[in-house]
Coordinates of N, CA and C in Angstrom, one line a residue:
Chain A
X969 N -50.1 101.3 234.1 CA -50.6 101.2 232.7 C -49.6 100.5 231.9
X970 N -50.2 100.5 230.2 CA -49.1 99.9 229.7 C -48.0 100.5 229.6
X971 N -47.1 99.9 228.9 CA -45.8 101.0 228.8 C -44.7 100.3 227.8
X972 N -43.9 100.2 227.0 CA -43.0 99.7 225.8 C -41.8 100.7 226.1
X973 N -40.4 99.9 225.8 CA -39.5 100.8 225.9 C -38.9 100.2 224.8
X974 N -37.9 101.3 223.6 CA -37.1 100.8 222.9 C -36.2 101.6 223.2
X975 N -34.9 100.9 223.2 CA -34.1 101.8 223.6 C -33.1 102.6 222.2
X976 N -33.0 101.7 221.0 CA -32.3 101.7 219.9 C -32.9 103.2 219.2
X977 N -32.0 104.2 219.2 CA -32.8 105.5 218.3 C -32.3 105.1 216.7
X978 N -31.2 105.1 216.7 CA -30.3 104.8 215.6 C -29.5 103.5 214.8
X979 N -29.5 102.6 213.9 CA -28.9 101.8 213.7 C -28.1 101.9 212.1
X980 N -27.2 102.1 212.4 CA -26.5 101.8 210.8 C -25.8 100.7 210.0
X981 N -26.3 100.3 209.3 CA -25.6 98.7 208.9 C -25.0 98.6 207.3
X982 N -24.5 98.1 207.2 CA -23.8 97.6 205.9 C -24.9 95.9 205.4
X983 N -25.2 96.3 203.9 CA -26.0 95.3 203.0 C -25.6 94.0 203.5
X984 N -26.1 93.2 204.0 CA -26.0 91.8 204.1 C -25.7 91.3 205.8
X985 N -25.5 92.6 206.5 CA -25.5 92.8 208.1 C -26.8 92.1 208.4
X986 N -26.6 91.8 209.9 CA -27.4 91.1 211.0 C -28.3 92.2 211.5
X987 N -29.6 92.2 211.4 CA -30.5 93.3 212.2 C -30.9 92.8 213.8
X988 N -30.7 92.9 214.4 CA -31.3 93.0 215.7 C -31.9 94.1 216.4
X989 N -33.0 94.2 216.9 CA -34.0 95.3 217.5 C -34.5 94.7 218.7
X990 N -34.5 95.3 220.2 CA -35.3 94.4 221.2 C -36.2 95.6 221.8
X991 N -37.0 95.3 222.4 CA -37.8 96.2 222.3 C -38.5 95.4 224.4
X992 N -38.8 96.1 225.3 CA -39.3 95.2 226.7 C -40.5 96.1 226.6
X993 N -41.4 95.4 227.3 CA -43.2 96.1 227.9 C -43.4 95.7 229.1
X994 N -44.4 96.0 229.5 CA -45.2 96.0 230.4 C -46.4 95.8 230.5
X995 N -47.1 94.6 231.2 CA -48.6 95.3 230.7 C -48.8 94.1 231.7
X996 N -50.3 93.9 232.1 CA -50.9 92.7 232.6 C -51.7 92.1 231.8
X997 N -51.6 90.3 232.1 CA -51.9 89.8 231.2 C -51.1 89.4 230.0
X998 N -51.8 88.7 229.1 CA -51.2 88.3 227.9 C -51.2 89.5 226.6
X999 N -50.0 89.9 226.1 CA -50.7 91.0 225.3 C -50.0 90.5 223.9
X1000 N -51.0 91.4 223.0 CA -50.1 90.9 221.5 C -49.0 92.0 221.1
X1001 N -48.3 91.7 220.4 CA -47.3 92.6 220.4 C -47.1 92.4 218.6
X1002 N -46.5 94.1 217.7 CA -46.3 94.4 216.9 C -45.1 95.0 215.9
X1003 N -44.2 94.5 215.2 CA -43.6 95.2 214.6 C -44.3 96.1 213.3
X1004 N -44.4 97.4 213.1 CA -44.6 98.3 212.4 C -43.3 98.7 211.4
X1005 N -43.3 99.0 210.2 CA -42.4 99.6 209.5 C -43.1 100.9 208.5
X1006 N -42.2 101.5 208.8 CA -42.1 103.3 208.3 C -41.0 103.7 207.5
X1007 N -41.4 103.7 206.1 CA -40.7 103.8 204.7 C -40.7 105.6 204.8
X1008 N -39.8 106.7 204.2 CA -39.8 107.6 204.0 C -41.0 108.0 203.4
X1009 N -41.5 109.2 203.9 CA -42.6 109.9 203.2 C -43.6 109.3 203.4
X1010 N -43.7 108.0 204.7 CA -45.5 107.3 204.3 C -45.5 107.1 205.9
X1011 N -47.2 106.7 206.0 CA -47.3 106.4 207.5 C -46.7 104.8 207.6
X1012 N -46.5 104.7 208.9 CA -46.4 103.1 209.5 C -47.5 102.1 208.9
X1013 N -46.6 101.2 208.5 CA -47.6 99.8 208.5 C -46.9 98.5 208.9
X1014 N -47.9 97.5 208.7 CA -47.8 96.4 210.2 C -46.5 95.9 209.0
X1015 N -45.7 95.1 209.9 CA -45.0 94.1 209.2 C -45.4 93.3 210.1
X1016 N -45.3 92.7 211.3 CA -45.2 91.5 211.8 C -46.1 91.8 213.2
X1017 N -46.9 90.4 213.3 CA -47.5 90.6 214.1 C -47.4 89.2 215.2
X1018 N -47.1 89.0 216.7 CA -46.7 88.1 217.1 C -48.0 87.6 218.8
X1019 N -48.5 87.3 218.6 CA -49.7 86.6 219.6 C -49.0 85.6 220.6
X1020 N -48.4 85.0 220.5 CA -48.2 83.7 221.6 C -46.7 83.9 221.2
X1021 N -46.4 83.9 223.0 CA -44.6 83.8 223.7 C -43.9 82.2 222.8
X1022 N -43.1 82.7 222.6 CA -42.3 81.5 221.5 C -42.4 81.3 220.8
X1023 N -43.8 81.6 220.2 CA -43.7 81.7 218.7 C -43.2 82.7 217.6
X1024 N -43.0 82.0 216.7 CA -42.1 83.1 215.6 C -43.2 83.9 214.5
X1025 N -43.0 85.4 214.5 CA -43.6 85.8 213.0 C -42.6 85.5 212.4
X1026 N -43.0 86.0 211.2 CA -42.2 86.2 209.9 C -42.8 87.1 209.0
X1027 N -41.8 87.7 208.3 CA -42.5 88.1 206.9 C -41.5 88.7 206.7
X1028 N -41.4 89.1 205.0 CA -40.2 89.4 203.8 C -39.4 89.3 204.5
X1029 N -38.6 88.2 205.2 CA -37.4 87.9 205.3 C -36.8 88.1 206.9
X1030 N -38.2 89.2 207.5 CA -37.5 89.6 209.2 C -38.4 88.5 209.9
X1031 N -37.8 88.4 211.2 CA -38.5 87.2 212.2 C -38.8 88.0 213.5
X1032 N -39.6 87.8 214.3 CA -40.0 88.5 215.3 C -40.5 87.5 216.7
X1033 N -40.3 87.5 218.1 CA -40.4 86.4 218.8 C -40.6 87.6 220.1
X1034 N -41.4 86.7 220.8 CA -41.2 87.3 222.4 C -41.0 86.5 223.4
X1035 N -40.7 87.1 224.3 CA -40.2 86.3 225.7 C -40.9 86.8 226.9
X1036 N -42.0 85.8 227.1 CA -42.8 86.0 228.5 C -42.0 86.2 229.7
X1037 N -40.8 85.3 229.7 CA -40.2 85.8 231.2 C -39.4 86.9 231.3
X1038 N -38.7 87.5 230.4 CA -37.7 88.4 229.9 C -38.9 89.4 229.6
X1039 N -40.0 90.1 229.6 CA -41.1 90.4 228.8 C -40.4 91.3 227.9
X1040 N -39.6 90.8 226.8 CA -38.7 91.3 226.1 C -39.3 90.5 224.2
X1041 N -39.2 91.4 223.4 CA -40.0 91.1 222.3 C -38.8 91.6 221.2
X1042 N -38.4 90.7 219.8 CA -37.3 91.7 219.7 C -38.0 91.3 217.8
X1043 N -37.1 91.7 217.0 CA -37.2 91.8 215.2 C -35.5 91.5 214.9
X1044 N -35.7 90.6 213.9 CA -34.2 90.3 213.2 C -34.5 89.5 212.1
X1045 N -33.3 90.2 211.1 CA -33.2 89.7 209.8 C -31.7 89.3 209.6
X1046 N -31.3 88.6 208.8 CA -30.1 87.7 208.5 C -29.6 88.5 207.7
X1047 N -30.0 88.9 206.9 CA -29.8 90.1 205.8 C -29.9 91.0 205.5
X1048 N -29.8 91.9 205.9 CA -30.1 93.4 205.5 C -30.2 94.1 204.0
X1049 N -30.7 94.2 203.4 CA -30.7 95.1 202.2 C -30.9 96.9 201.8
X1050 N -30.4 97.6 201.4 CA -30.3 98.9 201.1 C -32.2 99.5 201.3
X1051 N -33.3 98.6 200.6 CA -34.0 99.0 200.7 C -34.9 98.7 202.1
X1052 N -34.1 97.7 203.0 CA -34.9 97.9 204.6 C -34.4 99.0 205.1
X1053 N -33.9 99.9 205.0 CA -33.8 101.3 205.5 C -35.0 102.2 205.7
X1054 N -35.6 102.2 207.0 CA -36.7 102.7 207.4 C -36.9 102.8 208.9
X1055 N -37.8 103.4 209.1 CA -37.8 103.3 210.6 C -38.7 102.2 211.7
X1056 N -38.3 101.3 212.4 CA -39.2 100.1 213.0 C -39.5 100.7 213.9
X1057 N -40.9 100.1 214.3 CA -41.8 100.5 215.5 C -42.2 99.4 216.5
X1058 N -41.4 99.0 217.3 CA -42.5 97.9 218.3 C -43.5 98.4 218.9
X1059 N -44.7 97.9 218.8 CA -45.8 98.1 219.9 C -46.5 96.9 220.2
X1060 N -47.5 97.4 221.6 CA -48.5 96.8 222.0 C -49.6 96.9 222.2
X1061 N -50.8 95.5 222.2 CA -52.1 95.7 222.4 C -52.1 95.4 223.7
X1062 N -51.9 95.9 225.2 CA -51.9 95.5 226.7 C -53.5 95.3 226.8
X1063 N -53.5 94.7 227.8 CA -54.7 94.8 228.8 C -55.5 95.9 228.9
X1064 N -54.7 97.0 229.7 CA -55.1 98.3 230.0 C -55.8 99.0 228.4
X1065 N -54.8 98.3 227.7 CA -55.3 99.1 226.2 C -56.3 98.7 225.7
X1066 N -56.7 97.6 226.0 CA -57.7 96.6 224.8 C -59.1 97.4 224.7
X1067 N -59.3 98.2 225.5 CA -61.0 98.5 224.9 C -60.6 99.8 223.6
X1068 N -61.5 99.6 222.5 CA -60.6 100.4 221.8 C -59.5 100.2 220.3
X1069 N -59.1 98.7 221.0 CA -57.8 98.4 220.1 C -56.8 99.3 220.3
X1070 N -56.3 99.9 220.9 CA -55.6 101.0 221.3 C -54.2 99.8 221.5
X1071 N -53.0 100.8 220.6 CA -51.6 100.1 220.8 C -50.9 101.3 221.2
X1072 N -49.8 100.8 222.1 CA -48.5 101.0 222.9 C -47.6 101.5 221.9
X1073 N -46.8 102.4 221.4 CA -45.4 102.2 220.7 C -44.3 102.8 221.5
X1074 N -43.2 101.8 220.7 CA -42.1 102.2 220.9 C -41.6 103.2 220.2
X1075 N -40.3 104.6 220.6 CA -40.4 105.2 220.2 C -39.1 105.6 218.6
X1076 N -39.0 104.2 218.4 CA -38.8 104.0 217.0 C -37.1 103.5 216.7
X1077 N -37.1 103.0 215.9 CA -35.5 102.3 215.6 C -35.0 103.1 214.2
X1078 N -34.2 103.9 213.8 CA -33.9 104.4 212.5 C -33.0 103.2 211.9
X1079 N -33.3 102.3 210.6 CA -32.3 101.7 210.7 C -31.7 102.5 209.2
X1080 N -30.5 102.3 209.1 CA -30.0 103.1 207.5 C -29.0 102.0 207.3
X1081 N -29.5 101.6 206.0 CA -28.7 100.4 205.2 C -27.5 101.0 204.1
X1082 N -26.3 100.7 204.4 CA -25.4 101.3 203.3 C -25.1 100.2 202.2
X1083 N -25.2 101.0 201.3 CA -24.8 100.1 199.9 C -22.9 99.2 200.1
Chain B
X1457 N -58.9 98.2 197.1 CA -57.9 97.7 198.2 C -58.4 98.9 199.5
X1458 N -58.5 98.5 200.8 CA -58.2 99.6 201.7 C -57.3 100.5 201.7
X1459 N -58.2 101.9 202.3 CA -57.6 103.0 202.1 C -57.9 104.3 203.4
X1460 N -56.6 104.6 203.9 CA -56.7 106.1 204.3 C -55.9 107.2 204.1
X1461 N -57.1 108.1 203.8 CA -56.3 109.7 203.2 C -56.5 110.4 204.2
X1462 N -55.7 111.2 204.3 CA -55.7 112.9 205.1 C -55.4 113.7 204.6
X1463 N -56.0 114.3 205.2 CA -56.3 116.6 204.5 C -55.9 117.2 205.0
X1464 N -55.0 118.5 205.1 CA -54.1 118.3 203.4 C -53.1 117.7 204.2
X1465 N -51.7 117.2 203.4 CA -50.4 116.7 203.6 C -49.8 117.7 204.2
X1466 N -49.9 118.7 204.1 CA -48.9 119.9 204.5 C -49.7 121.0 205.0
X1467 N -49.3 122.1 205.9 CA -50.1 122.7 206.8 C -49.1 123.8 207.4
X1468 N -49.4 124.9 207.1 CA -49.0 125.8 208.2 C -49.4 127.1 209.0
X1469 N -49.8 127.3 210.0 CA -50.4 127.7 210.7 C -50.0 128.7 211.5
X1470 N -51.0 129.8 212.1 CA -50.2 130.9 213.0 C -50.6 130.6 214.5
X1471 N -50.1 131.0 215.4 CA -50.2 130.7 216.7 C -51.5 131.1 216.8
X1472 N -52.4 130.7 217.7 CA -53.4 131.1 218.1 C -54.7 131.0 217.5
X1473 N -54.3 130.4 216.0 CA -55.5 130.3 215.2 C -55.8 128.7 215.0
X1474 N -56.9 128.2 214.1 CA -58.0 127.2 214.3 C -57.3 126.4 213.4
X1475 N -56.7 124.8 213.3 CA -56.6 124.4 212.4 C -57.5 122.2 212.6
X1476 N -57.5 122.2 211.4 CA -58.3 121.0 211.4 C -58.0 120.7 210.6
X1477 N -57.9 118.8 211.4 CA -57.1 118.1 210.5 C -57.8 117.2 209.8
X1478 N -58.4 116.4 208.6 CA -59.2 115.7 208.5 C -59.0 114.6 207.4
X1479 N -59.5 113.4 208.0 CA -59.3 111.8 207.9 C -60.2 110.9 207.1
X1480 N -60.1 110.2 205.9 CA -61.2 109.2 205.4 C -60.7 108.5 205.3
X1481 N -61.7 107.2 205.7 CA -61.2 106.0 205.3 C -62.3 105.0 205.1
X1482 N -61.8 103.8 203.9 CA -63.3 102.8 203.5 C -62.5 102.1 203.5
X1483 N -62.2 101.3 204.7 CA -61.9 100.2 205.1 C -63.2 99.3 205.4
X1484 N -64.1 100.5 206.2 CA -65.4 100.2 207.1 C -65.3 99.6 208.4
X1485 N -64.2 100.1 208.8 CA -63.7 100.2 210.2 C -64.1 100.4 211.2
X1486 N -64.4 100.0 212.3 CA -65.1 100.8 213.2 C -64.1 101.6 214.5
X1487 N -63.3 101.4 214.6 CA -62.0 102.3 215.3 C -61.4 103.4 214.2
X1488 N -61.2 104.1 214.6 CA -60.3 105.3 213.9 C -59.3 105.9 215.2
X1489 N -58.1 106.8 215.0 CA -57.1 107.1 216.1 C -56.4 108.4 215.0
X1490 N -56.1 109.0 215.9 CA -55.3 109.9 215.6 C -53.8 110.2 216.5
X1491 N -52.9 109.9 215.8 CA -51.5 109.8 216.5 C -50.8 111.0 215.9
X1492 N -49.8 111.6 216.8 CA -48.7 112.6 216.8 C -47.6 111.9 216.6
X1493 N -46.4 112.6 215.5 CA -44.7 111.7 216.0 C -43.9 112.8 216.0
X1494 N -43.4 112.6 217.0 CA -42.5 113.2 217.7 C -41.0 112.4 218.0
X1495 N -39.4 113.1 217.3 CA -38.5 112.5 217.3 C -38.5 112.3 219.2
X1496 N -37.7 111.1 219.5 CA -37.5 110.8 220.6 C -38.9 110.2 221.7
X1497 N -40.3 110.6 221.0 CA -41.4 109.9 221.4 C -42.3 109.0 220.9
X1498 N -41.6 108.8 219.5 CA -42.2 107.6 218.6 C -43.9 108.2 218.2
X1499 N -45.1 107.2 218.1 CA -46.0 107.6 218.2 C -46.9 107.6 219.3
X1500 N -47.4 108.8 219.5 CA -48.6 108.9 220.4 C -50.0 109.3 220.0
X1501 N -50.7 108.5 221.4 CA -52.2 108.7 220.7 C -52.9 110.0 221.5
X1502 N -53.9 110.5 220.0 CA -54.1 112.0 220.9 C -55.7 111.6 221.2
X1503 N -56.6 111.2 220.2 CA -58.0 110.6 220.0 C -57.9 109.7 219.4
X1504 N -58.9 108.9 220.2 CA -59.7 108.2 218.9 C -61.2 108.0 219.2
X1505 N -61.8 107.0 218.4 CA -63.0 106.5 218.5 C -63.8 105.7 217.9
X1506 N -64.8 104.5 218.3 CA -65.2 103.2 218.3 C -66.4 103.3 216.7
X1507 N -67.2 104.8 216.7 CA -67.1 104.8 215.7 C -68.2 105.9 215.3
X1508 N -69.2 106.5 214.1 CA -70.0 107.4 214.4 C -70.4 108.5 215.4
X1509 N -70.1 109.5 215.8 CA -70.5 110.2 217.0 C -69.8 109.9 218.3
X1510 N -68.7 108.7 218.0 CA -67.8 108.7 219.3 C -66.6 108.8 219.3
X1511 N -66.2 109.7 220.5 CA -64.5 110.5 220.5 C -64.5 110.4 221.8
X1512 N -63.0 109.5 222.6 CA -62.3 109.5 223.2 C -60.9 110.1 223.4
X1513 N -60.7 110.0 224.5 CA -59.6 111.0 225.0 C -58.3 109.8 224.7
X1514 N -57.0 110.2 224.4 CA -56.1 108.9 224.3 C -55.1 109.1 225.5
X1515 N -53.7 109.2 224.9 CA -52.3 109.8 225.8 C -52.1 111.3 226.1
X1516 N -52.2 112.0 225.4 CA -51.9 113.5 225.1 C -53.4 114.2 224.0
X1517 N -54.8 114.4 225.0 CA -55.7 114.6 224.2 C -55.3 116.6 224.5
X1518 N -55.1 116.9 225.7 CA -54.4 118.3 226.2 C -54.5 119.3 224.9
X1519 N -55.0 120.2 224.4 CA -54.9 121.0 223.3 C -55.8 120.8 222.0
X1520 N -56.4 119.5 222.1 CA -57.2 119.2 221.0 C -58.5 118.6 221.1
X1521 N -59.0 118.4 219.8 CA -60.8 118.1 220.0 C -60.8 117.1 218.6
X1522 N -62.1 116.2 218.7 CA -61.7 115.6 217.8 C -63.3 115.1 217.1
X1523 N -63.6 115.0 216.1 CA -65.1 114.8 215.7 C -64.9 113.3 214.5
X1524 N -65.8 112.6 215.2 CA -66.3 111.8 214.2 C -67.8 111.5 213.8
X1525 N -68.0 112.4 212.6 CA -69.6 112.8 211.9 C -70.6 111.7 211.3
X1526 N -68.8 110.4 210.9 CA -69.6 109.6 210.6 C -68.6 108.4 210.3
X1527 N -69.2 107.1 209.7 CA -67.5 106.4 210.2 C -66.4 106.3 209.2
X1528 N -66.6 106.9 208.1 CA -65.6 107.0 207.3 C -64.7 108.1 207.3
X1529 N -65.4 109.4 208.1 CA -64.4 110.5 208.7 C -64.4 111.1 210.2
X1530 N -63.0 111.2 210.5 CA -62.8 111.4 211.6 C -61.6 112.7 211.5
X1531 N -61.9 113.6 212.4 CA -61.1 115.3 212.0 C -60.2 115.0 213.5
X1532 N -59.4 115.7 213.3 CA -58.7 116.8 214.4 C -58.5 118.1 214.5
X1533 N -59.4 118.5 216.1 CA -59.6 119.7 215.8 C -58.5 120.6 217.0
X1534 N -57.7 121.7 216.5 CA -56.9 122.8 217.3 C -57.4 124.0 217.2
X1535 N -58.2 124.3 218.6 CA -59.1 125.3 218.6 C -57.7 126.4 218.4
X1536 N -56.8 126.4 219.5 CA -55.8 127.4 219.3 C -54.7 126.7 219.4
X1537 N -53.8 126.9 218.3 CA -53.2 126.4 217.8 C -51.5 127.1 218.7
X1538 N -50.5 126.2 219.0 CA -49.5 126.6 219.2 C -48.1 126.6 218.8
X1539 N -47.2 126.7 218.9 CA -45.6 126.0 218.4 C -45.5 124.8 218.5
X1540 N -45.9 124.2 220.1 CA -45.8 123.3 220.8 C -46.5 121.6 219.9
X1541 N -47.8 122.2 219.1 CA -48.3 121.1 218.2 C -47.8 121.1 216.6
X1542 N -46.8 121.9 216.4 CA -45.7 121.3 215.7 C -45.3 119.9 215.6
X1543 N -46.3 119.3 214.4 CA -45.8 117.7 214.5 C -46.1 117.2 212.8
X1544 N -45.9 115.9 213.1 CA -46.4 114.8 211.8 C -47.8 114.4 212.5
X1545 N -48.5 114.5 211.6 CA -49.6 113.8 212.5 C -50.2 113.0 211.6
X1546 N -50.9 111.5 212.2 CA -51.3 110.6 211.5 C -52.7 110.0 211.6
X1547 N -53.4 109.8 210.7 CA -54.9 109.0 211.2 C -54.4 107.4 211.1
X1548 N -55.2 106.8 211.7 CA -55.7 105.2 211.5 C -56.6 104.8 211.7
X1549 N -57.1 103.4 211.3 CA -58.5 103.0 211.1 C -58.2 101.5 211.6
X1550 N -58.7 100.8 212.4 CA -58.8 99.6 212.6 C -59.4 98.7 213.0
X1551 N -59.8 97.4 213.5 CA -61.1 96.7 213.7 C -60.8 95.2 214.3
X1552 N -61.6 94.7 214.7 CA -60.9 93.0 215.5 C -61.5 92.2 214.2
X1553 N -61.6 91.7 212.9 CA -61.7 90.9 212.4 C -60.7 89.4 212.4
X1554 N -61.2 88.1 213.0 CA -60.8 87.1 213.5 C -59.9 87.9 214.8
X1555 N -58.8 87.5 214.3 CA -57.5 87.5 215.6 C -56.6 88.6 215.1
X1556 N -56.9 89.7 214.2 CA -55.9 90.5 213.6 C -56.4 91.8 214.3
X1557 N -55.4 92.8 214.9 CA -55.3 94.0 215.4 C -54.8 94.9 214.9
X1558 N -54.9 94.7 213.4 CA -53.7 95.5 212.4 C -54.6 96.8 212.7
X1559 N -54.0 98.2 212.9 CA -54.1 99.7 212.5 C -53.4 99.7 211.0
X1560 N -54.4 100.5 209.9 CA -53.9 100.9 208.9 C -53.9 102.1 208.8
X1561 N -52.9 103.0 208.7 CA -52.3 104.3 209.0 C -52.6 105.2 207.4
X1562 N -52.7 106.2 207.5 CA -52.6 107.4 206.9 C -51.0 107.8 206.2
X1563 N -51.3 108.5 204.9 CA -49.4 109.8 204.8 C -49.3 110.4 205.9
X1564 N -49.9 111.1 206.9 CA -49.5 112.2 207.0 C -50.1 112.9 206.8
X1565 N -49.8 114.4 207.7 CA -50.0 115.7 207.8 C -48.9 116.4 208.8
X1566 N -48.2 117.3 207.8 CA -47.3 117.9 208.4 C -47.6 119.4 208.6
X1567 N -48.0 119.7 210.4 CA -48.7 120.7 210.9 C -47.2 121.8 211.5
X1568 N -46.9 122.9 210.7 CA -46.0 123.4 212.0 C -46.9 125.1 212.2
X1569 N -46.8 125.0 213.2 CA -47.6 126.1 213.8 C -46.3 127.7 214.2
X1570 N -46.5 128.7 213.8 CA -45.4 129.7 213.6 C -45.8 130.5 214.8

């Protein structure tokens, strides 16, 4: 079946730090893959969404890319700010998953931004 | 703008007894999902379903039941309730419009069972 592993529980950074997050799956087939962000007090919502190996998302400032041979998917920002303090979620839409729309998560990145 | 609420935010419950969790959303969705979070297991899926009168089994359906009456609400139901489903629990609503697979997620419901 499918499967997503994140290995990162915890990250703590200082304002203007390097984010990095990698996140590996598994699945057959071509799958789409997802970064989710989870603000205190609210459910997950999408930040970035990435369809095709090599290509880059983007949005508010984070980039997100995967790697078909590595089947390794990762999130990074150049900059960190006090208010990206939240929790990141990689997932996937696998093969196994697709009837449904049913996604895969990872089981989450805490990151905590210090002023 | 799209929207999903859950009922109520907060919840506390005694072992053994009935609780139900329940979901709307006007997005006009035809998927809805219900996910558990659990520190160290991120999210998992417990139900979902394609839409009106359909409910499937997800990762961890074991302990629960799930009804959708119609497609703007979808419940979760704990016939008997335990310590063990002590969670955050979350609805979502989602759809294939063009090439987007976005899930839009719910607050919350924070179930702890005594």
């Amino acid at each position: 079946g499918d499967s997503v592993i994140q290995m990162q529980g915890q990250v703590t950074l200082s304002e203007n730090d390097f984010l990095f997050i990698n996140c590996t799956y598994s699945t057959t087939g071509y799958p789409t893959l997802f970064w989710y962000v989870q603000y205190s007090g609210e459910g997950p919502q999408l930040l970035l969404q990435v369809t095709t190996a090599n290509n880059k998302g983007s949005s508010r400032g984070f980039e997100a890319t995967y790697d078909k041979g590595t089947t390794s998917f990762h999130l990074q920002k150049t900059s960190v700010q006090e208010i990206d303090s939240a929790v990141y979620y990689c997932a996937m839409r696998g093969k196994a998953n697709s009837a449904g729309n049913k996604l895969t998560f990872g089981i989450g990145t805490r990151v905590l931004v210090r002023p | 703008e799209a929207a999903v609420t859950q009922s109520p935010r907060n919840k506390v419950a005694v072992t053994g007894g009935k609780v139900t969790l329940s979901c709307n959303q006007t997005n006009n969705h035809n998927n809805m999902y219900w996910y558990r979070q659990d520190t160290g297991h991120g999210l998992r899926l417990i139900h979902y379903s394609y839409g009106a009168g359909s409910t499937e089994k997800g990762d961890i359906p074991d302990g629960y039941k799930a009804s959708r009456p119609s497609q703007e609400n979808f419940s979760l139901i704990l016939e008997l309730a335990t310590p063990s489903q002590t969670s955050v629990y979350f609805c979502a609503s989602g759809d294939i419009p063009g090439s987007s697979y976005e899930q839009y997620f719910g607050p919350g419901t924070r179930l702890t069972v005594l």
